[in-house]
Coordinates of N, CA and C and ligand atoms in Angstrom, one line a residue:
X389 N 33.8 -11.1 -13.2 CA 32.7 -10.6 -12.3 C 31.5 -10.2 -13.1
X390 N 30.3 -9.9 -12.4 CA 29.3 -9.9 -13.4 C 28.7 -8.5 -12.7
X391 N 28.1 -7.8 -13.7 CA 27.5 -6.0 -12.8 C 26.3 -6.4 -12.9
X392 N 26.1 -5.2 -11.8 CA 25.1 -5.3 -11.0 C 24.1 -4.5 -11.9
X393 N 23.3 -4.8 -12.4 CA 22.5 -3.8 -13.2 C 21.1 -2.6 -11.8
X394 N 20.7 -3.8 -11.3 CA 20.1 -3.8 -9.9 C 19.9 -3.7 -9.0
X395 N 21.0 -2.7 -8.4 CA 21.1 -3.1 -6.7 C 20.4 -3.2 -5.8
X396 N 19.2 -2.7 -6.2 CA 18.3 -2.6 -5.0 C 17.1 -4.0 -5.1
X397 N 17.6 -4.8 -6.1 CA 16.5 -5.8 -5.7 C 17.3 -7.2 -5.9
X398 N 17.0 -7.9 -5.7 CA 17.7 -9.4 -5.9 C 17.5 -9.8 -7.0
X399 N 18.3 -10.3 -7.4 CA 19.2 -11.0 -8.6 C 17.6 -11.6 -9.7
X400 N 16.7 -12.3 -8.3 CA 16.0 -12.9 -9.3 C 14.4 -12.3 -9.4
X401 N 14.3 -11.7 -9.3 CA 13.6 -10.8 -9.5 C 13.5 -9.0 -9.8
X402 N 14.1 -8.9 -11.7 CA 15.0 -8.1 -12.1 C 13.8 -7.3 -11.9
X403 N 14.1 -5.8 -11.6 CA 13.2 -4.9 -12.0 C 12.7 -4.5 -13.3
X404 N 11.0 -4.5 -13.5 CA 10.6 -4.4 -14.9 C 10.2 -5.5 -15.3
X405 N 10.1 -6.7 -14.4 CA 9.5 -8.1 -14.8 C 8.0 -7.7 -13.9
X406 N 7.2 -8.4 -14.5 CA 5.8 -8.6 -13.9 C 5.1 -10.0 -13.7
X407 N 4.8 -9.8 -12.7 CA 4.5 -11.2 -12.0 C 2.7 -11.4 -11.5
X408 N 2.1 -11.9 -12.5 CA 0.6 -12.3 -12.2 C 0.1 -12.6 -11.2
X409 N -0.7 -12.2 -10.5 CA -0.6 -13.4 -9.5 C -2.4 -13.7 -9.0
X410 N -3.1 -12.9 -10.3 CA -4.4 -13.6 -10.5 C -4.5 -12.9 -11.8
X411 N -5.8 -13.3 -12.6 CA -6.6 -12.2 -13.7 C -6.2 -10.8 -13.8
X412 N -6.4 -10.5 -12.5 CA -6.5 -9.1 -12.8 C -5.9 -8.4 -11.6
X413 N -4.5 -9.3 -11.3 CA -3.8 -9.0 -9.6 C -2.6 -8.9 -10.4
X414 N -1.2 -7.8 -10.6 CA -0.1 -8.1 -10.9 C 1.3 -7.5 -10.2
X415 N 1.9 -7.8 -10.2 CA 3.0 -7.1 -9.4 C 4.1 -6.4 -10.6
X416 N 4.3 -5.3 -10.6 CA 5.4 -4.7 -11.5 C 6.6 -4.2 -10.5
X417 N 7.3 -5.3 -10.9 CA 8.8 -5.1 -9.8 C 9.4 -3.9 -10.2
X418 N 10.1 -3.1 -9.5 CA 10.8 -1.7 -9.4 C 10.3 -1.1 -10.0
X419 N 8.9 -1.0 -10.3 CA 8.4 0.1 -11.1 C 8.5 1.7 -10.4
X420 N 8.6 2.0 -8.9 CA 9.0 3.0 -8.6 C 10.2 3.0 -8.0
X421 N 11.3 2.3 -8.6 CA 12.7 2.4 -8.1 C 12.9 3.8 -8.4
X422 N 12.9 4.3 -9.4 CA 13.7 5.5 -9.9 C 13.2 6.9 -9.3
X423 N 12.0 6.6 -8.9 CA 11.2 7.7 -7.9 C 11.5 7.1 -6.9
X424 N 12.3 7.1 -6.2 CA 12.3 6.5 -4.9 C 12.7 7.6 -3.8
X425 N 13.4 8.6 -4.4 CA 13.6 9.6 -3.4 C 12.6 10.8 -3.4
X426 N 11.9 11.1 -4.6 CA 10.9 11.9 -4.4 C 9.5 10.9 -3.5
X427 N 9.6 10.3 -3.6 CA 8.5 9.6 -3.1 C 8.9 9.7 -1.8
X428 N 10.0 9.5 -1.3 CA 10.4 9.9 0.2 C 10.0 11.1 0.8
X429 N 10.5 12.4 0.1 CA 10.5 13.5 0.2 C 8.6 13.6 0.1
X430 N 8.0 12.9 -0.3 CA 6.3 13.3 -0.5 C 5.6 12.3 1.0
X431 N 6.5 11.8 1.5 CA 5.5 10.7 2.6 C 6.0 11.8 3.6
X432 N 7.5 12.3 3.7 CA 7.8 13.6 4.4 C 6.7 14.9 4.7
X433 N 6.7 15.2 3.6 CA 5.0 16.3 3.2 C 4.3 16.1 4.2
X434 N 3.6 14.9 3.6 CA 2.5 14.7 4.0 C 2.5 14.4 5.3
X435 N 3.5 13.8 6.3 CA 3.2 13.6 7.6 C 3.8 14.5 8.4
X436 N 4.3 15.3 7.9 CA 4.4 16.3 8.7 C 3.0 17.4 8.7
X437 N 2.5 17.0 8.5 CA 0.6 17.7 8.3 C -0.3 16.6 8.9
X438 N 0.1 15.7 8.8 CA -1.0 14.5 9.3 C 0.1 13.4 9.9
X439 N 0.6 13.5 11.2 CA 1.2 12.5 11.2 C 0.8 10.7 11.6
X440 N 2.0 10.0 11.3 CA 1.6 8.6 11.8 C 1.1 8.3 12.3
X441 N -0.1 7.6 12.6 CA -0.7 7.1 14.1 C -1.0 5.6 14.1
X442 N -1.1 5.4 15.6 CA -1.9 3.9 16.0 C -3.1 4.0 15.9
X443 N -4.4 3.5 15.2 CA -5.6 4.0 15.4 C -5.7 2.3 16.1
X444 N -6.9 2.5 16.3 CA -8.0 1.4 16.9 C -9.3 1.1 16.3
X445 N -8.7 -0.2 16.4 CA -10.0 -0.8 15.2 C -11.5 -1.5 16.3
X446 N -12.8 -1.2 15.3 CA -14.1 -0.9 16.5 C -14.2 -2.3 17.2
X447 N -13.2 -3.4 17.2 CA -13.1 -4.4 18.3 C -12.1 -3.8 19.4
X448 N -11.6 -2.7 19.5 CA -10.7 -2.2 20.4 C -9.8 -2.6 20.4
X449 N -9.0 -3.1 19.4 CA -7.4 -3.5 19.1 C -6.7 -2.2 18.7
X450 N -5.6 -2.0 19.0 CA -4.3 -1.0 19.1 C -3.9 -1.3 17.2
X451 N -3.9 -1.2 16.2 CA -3.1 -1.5 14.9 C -1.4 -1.2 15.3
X452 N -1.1 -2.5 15.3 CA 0.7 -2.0 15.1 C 1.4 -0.9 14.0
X453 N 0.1 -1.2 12.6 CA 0.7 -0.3 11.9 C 0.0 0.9 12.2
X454 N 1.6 1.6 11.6 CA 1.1 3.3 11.6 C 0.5 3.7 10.5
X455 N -0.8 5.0 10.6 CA -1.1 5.3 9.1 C -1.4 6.3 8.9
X456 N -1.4 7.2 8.0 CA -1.9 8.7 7.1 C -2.5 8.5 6.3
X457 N -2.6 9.3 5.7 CA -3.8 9.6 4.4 C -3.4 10.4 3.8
X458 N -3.3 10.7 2.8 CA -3.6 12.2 1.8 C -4.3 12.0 0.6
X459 N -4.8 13.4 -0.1 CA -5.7 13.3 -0.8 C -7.7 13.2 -0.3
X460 N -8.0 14.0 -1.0 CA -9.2 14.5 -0.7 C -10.5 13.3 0.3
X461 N -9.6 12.4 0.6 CA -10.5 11.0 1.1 C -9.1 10.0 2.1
X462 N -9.0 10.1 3.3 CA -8.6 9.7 4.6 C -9.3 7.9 4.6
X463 N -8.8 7.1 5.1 CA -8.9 6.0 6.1 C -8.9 6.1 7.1
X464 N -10.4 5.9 8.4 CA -10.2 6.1 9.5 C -10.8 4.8 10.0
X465 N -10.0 4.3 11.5 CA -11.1 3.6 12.2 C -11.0 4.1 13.8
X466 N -12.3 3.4 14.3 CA -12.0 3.7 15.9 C -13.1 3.1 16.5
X467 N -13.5 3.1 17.5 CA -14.8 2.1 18.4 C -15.6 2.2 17.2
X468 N -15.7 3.2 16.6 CA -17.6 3.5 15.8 C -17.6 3.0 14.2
X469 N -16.0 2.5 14.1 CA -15.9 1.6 12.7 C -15.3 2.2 11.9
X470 N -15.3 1.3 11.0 CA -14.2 1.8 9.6 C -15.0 2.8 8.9
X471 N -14.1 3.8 8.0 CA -15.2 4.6 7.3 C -13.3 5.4 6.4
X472 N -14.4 6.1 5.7 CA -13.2 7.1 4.5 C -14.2 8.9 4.9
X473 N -13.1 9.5 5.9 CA -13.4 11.0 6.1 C -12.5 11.9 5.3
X474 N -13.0 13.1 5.4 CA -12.7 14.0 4.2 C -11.7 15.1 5.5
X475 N -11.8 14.7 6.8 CA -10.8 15.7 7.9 C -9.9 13.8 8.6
X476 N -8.8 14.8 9.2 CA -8.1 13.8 9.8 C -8.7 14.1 11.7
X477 N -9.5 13.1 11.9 CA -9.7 13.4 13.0 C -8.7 13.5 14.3
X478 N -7.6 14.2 13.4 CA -6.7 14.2 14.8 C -6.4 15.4 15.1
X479 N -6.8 16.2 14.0 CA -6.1 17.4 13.3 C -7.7 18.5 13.2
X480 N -8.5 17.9 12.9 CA -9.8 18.5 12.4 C -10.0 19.1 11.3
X481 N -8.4 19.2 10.2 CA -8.0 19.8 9.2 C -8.3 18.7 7.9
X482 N -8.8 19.2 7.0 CA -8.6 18.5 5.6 C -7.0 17.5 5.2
X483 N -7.4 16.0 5.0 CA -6.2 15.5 4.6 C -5.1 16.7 3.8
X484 N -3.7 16.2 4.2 CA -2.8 16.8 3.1 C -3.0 16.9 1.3
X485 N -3.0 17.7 0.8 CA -3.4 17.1 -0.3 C -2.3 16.1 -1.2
X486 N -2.6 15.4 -2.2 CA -2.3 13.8 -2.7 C -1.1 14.6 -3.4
X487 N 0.3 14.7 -3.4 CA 1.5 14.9 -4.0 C 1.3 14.5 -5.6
X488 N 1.7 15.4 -6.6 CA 1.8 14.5 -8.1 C 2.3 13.5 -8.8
X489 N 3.4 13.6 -7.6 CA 4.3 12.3 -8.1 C 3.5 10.8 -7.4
X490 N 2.9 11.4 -6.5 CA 2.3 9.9 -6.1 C 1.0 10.0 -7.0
X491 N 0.4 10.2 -7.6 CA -0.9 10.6 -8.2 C -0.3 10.5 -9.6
X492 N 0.4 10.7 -10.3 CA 1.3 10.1 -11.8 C 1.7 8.9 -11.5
X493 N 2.3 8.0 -10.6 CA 3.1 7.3 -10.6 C 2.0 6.2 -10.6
X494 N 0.8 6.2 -10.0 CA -0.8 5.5 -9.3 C -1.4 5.3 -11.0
X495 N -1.8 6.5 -11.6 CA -2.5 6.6 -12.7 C -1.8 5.7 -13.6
X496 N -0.4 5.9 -13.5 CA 0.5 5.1 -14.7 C 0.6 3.6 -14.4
X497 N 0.9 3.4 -13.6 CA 1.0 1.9 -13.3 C -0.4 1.0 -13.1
X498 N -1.8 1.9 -13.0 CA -2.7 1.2 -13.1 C -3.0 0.8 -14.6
X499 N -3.0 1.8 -15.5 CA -3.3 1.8 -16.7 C -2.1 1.0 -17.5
X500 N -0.4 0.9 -17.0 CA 0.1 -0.5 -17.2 C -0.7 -1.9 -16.6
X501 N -1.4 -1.8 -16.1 CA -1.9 -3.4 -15.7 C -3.4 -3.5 -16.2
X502 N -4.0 -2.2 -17.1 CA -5.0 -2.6 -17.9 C -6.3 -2.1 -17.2
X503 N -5.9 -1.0 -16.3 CA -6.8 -0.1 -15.9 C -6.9 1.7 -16.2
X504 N -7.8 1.7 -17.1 CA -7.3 3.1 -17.8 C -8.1 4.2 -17.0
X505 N -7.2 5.5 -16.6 CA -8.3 6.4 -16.4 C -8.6 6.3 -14.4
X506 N -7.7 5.8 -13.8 CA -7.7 5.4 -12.7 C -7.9 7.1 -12.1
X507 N -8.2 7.5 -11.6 CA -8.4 8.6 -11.0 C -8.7 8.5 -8.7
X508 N -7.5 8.0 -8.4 CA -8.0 7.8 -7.0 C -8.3 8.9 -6.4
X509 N -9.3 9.0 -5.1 CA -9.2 10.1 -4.4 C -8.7 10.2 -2.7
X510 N -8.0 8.6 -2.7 CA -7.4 8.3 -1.3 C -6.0 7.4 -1.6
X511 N -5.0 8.0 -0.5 CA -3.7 7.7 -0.4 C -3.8 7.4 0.9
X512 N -3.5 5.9 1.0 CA -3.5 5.2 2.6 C -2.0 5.1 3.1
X513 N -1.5 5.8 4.0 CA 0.4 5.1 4.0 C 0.2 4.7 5.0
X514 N 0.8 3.2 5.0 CA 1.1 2.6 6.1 C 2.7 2.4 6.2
X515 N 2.8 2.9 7.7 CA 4.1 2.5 8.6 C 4.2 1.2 9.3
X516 N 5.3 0.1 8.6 CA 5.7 -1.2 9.3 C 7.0 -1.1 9.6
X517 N 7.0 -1.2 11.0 CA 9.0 -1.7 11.7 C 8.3 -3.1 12.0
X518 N 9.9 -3.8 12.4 CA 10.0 -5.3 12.6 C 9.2 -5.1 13.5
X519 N 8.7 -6.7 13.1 CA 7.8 -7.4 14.6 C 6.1 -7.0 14.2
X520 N 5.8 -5.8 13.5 CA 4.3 -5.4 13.2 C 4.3 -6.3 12.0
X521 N 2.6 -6.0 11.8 CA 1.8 -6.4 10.9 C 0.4 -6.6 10.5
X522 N -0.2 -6.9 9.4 CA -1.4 -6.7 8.9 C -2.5 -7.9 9.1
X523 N -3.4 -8.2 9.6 CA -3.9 -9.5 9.7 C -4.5 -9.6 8.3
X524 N -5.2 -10.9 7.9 CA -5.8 -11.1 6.7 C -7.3 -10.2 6.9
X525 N -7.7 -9.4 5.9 CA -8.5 -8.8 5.6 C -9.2 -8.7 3.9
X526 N -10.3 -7.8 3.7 CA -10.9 -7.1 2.3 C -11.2 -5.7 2.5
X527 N -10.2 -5.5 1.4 CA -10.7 -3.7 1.2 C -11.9 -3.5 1.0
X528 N -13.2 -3.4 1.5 CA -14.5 -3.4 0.9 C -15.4 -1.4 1.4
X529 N -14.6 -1.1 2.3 CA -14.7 0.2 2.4 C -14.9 1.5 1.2
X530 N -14.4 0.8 -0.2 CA -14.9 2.2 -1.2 C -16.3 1.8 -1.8
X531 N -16.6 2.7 -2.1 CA -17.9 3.3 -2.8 C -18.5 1.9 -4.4
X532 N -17.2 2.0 -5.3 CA -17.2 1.4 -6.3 C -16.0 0.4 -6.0
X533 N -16.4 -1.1 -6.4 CA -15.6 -1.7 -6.1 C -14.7 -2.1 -7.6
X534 N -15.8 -1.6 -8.6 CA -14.7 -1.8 -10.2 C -13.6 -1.2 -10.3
X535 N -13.7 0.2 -8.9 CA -11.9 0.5 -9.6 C -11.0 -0.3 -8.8
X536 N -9.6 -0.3 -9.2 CA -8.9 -0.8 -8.7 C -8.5 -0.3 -7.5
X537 N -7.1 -0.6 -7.1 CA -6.2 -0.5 -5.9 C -4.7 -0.5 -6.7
X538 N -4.0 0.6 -6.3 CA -2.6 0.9 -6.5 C -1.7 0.7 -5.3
X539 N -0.7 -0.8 -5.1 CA -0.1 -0.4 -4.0 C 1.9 -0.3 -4.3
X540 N 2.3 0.6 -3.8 CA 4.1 0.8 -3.8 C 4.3 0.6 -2.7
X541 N 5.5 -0.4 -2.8 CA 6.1 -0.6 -1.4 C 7.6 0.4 -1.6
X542 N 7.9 1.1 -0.2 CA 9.3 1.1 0.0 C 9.6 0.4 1.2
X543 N 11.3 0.8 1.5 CA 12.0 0.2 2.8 C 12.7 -1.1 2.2
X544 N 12.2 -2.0 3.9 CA 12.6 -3.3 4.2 C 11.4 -4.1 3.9
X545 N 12.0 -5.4 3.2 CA 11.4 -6.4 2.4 C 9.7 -6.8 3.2
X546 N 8.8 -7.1 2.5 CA 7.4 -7.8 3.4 C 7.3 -8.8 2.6
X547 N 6.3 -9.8 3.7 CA 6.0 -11.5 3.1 C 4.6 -10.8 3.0
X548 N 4.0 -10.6 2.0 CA 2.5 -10.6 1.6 C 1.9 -11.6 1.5
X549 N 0.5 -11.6 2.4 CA -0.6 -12.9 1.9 C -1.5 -12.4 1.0
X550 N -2.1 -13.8 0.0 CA -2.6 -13.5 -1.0 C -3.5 -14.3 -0.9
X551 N -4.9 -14.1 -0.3 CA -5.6 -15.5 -0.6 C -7.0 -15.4 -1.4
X552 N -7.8 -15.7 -1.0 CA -8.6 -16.4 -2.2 C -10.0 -15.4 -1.8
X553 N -11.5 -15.3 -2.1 CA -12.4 -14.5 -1.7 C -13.3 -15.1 -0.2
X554 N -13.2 -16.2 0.1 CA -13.0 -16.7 1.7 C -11.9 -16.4 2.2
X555 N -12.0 -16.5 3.6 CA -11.1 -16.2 4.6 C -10.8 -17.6 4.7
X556 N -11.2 -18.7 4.9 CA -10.5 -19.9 4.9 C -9.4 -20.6 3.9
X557 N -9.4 -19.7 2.3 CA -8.7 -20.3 1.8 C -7.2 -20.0 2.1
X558 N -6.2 -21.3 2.1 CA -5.0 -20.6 2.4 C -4.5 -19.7 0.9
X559 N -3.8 -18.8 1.8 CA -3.0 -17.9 1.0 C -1.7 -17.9 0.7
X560 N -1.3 -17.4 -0.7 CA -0.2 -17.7 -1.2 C 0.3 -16.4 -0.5
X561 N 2.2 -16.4 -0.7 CA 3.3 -15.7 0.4 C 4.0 -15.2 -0.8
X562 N 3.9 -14.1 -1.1 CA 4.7 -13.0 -2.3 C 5.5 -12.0 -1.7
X563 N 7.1 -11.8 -2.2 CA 7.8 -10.9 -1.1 C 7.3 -9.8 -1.8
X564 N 7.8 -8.6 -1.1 CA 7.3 -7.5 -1.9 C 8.5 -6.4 -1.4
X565 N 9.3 -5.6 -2.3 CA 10.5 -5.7 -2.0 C 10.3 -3.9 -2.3
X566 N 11.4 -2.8 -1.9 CA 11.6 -1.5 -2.4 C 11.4 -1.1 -3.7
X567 N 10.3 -0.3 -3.9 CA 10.0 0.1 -5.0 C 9.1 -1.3 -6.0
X568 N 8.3 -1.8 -5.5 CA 7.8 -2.5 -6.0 C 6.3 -2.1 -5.7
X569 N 5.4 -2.2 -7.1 CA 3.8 -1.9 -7.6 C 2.7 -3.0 -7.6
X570 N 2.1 -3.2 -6.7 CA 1.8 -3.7 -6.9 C -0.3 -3.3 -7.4
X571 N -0.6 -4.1 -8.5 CA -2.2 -3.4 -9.2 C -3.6 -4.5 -8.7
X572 N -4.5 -3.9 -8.2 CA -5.7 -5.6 -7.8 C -6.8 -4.6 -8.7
X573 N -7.6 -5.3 -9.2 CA -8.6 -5.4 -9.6 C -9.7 -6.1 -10.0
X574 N -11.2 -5.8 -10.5 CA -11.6 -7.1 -11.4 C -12.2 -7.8 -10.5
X575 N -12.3 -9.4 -10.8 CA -12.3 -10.1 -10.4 C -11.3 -10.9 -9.1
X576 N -10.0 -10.2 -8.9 CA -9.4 -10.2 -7.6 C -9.3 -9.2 -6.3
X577 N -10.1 -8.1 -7.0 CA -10.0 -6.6 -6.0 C -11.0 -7.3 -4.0
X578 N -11.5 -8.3 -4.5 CA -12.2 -8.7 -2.6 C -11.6 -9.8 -2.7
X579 N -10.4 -10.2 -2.6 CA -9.5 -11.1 -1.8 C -8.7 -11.0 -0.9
X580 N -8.8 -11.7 0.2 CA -8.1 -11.8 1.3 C -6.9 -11.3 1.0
X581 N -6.1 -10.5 1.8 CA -5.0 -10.3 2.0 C -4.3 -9.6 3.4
X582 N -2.8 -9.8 3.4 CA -2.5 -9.5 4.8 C -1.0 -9.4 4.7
X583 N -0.2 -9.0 5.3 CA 1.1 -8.9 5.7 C 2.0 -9.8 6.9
X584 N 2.4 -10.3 6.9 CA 3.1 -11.6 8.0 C 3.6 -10.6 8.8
X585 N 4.1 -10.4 9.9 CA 5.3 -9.9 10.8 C 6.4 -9.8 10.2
X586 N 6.6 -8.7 10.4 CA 7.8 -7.9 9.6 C 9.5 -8.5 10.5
X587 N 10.2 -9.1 9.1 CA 11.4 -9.3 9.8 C 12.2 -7.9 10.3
X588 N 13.3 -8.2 11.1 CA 14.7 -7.4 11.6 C 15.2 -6.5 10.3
X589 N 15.3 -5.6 9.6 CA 15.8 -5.5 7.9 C 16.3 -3.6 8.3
X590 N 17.5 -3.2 7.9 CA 17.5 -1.9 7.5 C 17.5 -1.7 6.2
X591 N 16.9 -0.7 5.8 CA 17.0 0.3 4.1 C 17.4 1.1 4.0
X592 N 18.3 1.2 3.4 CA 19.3 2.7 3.1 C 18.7 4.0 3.3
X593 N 17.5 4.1 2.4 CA 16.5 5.5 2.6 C 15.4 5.6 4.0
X594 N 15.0 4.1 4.4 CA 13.6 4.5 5.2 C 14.0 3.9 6.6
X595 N 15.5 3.4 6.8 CA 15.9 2.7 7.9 C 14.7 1.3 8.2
X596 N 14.7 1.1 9.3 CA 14.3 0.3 10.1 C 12.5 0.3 9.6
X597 N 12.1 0.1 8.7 CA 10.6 0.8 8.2 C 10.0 0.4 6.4
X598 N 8.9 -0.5 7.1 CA 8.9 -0.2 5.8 C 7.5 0.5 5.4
X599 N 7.4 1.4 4.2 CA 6.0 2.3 3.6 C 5.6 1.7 2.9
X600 N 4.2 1.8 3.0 CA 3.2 1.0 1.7 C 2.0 2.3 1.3
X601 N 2.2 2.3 0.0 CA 1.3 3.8 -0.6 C -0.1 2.5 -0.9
X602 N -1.4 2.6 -0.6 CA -2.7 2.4 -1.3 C -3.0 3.2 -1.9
X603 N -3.3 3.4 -3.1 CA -4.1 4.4 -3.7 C -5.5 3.8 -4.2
X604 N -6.3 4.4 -3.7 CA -7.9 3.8 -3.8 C -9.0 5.2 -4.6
X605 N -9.9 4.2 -5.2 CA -11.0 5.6 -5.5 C -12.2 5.0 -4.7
X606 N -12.1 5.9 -3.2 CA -13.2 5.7 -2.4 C -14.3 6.1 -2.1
X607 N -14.6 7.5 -3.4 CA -16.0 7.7 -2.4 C -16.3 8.1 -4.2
Ligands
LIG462 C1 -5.4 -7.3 -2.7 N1 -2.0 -2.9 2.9 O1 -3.7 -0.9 3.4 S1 -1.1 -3.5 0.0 C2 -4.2 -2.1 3.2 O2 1.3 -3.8 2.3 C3 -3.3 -3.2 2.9 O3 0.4 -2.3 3.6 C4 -1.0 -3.9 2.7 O4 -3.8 -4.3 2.8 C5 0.3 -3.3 2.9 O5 -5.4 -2.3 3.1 C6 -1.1 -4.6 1.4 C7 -1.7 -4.6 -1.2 C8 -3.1 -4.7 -1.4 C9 -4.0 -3.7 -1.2 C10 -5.4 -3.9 -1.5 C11 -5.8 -5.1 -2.0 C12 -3.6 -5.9 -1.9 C13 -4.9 -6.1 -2.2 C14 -7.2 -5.3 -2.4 C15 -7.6 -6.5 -2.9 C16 -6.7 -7.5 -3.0
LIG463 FE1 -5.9 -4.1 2.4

């Protein structure tokens, strides 16, 4: 028989391998495997102060995903458009503030992919169950577009789109699995990207769900 060094990811894609997937786009598999339960215990935190919501985007669509914020800078939208607020307009209260472990874990992994000094001031969490999802879009919402983007997946597995700086180009399909980092910047930080419809999948820690941390420096 052969051991399992990895259980939590598939065979072929060992945690600790890095996967390019432009200039200055890379994916560091399991980089937060080992934080996986404090990072649980911090999406906990924080939404219990700002919980999950459906917002609506200013075409008046419902978003299937759910989302929070923490850290001194929020993601909002609603009829009157996208924007980054400093209150959770649900609450009228100042986002949760940004946990250290998620705020170490962001700094480190960016400055592994050749971004030093990463300092975000927004944590976007998105909530996906089966059947939801993300249409193709561009983060173009922060202030400076040279810094990067820090994203950690937990849960159940997602098909990520990856496409090109038009919206017509087709996009490449990268799974993105528990505890995997993924870093954009550079010359890839305005490319299309999006999430397919989330299969059927349970996760030992997040059930039926899967979390995606953004960390952005937006204002
Ligand atoms: C590529 N979230 O919150 S993270 C988003 O998995 C968002 O929840 C997706 O897109 C998710 O805006 C994807 C990966 C990501 C984030 C920002 C990017 C990829 C990116 C910016 C430029 C290029
Ligand atoms: Fe995005």
């Amino acid at each position: 028989m052969t051991l399992d060094l990895f259980p939590d990811e598939p065979s072929t894609l060992p945690a600790g391998s890095q996967e390019w997937l432009g200039p200055q786009a890379v994916v560091l598999r399991g980089r937060a495997l080992a934080l996986d339960r404090d990072l649980v215990q911090a999406i906990d935190t924080v939404t219990r102060q700002a919980p999950f919501r459906h917002m609506v985007t200013p075409g008046g669509q419902t978003m299937s995903v759910a989302l929070s914020s923490c850290g001194p800078l929020g993601w909002v939208t609603d009829r009157r458009g996208y924007r980054y607020s400093p209150v959770d307009p649900q609450t009228g209260m100042p986002w949760p503030a940004m946990p250290e472990v998620l705020q170490d874990l962001a700094r480190q992994a960016a400055s592994d992919a050749g971004f030093a000094n990463f300092e975000p001031d927004a944590c976007l969490i998105n909530c996906y169950e089966p059947g939801t999802r993300m249409g193709l879009h561009q983060d173009k919402d922060e202030r400076d577009l040279s810094q990067p983007i820090v994203s950690v997946s937990l849960g159940i597995p997602a098909l990520f789109q990856f496409g090109g700086l038009s919206r017509s180009e087709r996009p490449a399909r990268v799974p993105l699995f528990h505890g995997d980092v993924v870093v954009w910047g550079g010359v890839d930080r305005l490319r299309f990207h999006g999430i397919l419809p989330m299969k059927n999948a349970t996760h030992p820690l997040l059930g039926e769900r899967r979390i995606n941390f953004t960390f952005r420096k937006a204002g």
